[in-house]
Amino acid sequence: MAEHARKDVVMIGYGAGSGPASVALSQAGYSVVALERGPHLTAQRDFSPSQIDTLRWVIRDGMIPDFDRMPLTFREDEDDEATPTDYLMSTLVGGATIHWSGQSWRLFEDDFRVRSTVMELYGEERLRYLEDDGASIVDWPISYDEVEPYYERVETHVGIGGWPGNIQGQLRPVKADEGNPFEAPRQNDYPFRPLRDNATNLTFRHGALQRGLHPFHVPTAILTRPYLSPYGISRPPCTYCTFCTGHGCWNASKSDTRVSLLPAAVATGNFELRPGCHVTRLNQENGRVVSVEYVDTTSGERHTQPGDIFLLGAYTFQNVRLLLHSGIDADGKVGQHFMTRSQPSVHAVFDDRFLNGYNGPAVQRQGLDDYNGEVAFEQKLELSNDDFFIRGAFIGSPSQRNPLQTYNQVPPGVPTWGPEYKRYLTNYLNRYIGLQMLTEPLPYEHSRIDLDPNHRDSYGVPGARVTRRIGENERRMGRFIHDRGVEILQAAGAARIWGSGDVQAIPTMTHDTGGLRMGNDPDTSVTNRYCQMWDAPNVFVGGGAVFPTMGGKNPTQTIWMLSYWLADAIIDGRADVDDARNHG
């Protein structure tokens, strides 16, 4: 087995969880190596206009590993046998930021103190059903005020555009109804504006305004003007080509870890990227990780990489299973409190207008937070005990309706083949809208990730197994949010609306968090407030696995933010790599 020279920092995976830290640490003089399981695809070679292929990348999941390389199984109950399920996250340099939509959010202030907020608003008696259902809601060990500068660093250094809604406590919509009045206060404006609106967005916006709601254009990690980042990385603006979600950006306009951060890390001379390296184990001595073992996926050769500090920067499932396979389980806490979204569905078609979703990126999107977090708490207080729920959802209007992505979105009663199906597509393919409803799942004691004894990957490592069932809070929320979506589309003038408020215990929908909960108490959490493992103090976790609660927003910007946060804690000594309990 080949052994490499020791590095100050060894990163496992190179995506949102490790990208910002790779720049911060290498600029601070640390020697850093990133071991990425997948290949290094580039815009020039792999995502050029000649390679724009929805069938290849989206329908056939060209960036997603097959089951044998990244096994994932699912069951609803511990007595059930888990069955194989889809793994929806890419394995390549840049991770899921390559194929993501670019919808980029800060969490609410109250998203960092969920338990305190719901107790203050509703009291213990109204929340009794949560305890009976095994919910484990907690506050984060960090506050919004502490991490606000890191959110801003993501926006300026990675590249996020938007309309400000709240600058230093002052509501600051640029035009009436344009900013988000419910967002957490920011110290400064976005560095540039978001994408323009299209017919889909304006239709949604009209319906929302008719209902007295507060729509706004979502913040987007897609450039709308030529942009030179503080790292000196110059990138061009979006061309509105429509091949965005599920695709790598051919123009480098979509802000991903590969184009926004990797060049800055490489420029330091202290950073090395090794693609095609599948890490199989963390080796320990005296309570510390001393090296990792990995397989070169091209040659099959096995290697050892020693290091002083280790950052787990892979996706939630892979971070958890690597720790468990390496014998690191934090007294059974590794894998607990897994969260993923269970979303209702609302679809509609219009008779009186073309929406032409084939008209730009998916985040050419209007949305609203009127029902997100606890914004609608007064309305929820009026619900019966059988309908009451905590938390909420973002509701938005996705664009990017390429034909191969919408051919199967048909209302009940319409066949999926034959003359009637063709007539439907002719009349309604460009008149369709489907809402995005990012319901917030709660963490539960019974929701967890562990190792599946019946399935192993190509290198002998057991696959990740998800055990999860739907909580009553999610069922109530699903029905409520579904009904609000129907009301918006009715007000917008939809000819036909369909969908369901029923939610399913799906194992993954690309927003998978929890499993390595951060906290202030080693008896109830896996990492401390700096994403540092209590039981292995030289191991840090980048990614959504550390989330104690999830929020009703896309997690990527918060993952990027935490990567900067933990890196600075290492650099300035707040995170003591010899003792995770000794921190500021």
Coordinates of C-alpha atoms in Angstrom, one line a residue, residues 11-27 32 34 36 93-95 97 158 231 256-258 260-266 271 311-314 542-543 559-564 566-567:
M11 CA -10.2 16.6 3.0
I12 CA -12.5 13.7 2.1
G13 CA -14.7 15.0 -0.8
Y14 CA -14.5 18.3 -2.6
G15 CA -17.9 20.1 -2.6
A16 CA -19.7 22.7 -0.7
G17 CA -18.6 21.3 2.7
S18 CA -14.9 21.5 2.0
G19 CA -14.5 24.1 -0.8
P20 CA -14.5 27.3 1.3
A21 CA -12.3 25.7 4.0
S22 CA -9.8 24.6 1.3
V23 CA -9.3 28.3 0.3
A24 CA -9.2 29.7 3.9
L25 CA -6.8 27.0 5.2
S26 CA -4.4 27.0 2.2
Q27 CA -4.3 30.8 2.2
V32 CA -4.1 20.7 2.2
A34 CA -8.6 17.0 -1.1
E36 CA -12.4 13.3 -4.3
V93 CA -15.1 17.6 -8.1
G94 CA -17.5 20.3 -6.9
G95 CA -20.1 17.8 -5.7
T97 CA -22.9 22.3 -6.6
V158 CA -18.7 32.5 -4.1
Y231 CA -10.4 36.0 -4.9
D256 CA -20.2 26.2 -7.9
T257 CA -17.3 25.1 -5.7
R258 CA -15.3 24.1 -8.8
S260 CA -15.7 29.8 -7.5
L261 CA -13.3 28.4 -5.0
L262 CA -11.0 25.8 -6.5
P263 CA -8.9 28.2 -8.5
A264 CA -8.2 30.3 -5.4
A265 CA -7.1 27.3 -3.4
V266 CA -4.8 26.1 -6.2
F271 CA -3.5 22.9 -2.1
L311 CA -12.3 17.3 7.2
L312 CA -15.2 15.1 6.1
G313 CA -16.5 17.1 3.1
A314 CA -18.6 14.4 1.4
G542 CA -18.3 19.9 6.5
G543 CA -21.8 19.6 5.1
I559 CA -23.1 24.5 4.2
W560 CA -20.7 26.9 2.5
M561 CA -21.0 29.2 5.4
L562 CA -20.2 26.5 8.0
S563 CA -17.1 25.5 5.9
Y564 CA -15.7 29.1 6.3
L566 CA -15.0 25.9 10.9
A567 CA -11.9 26.9 8.9

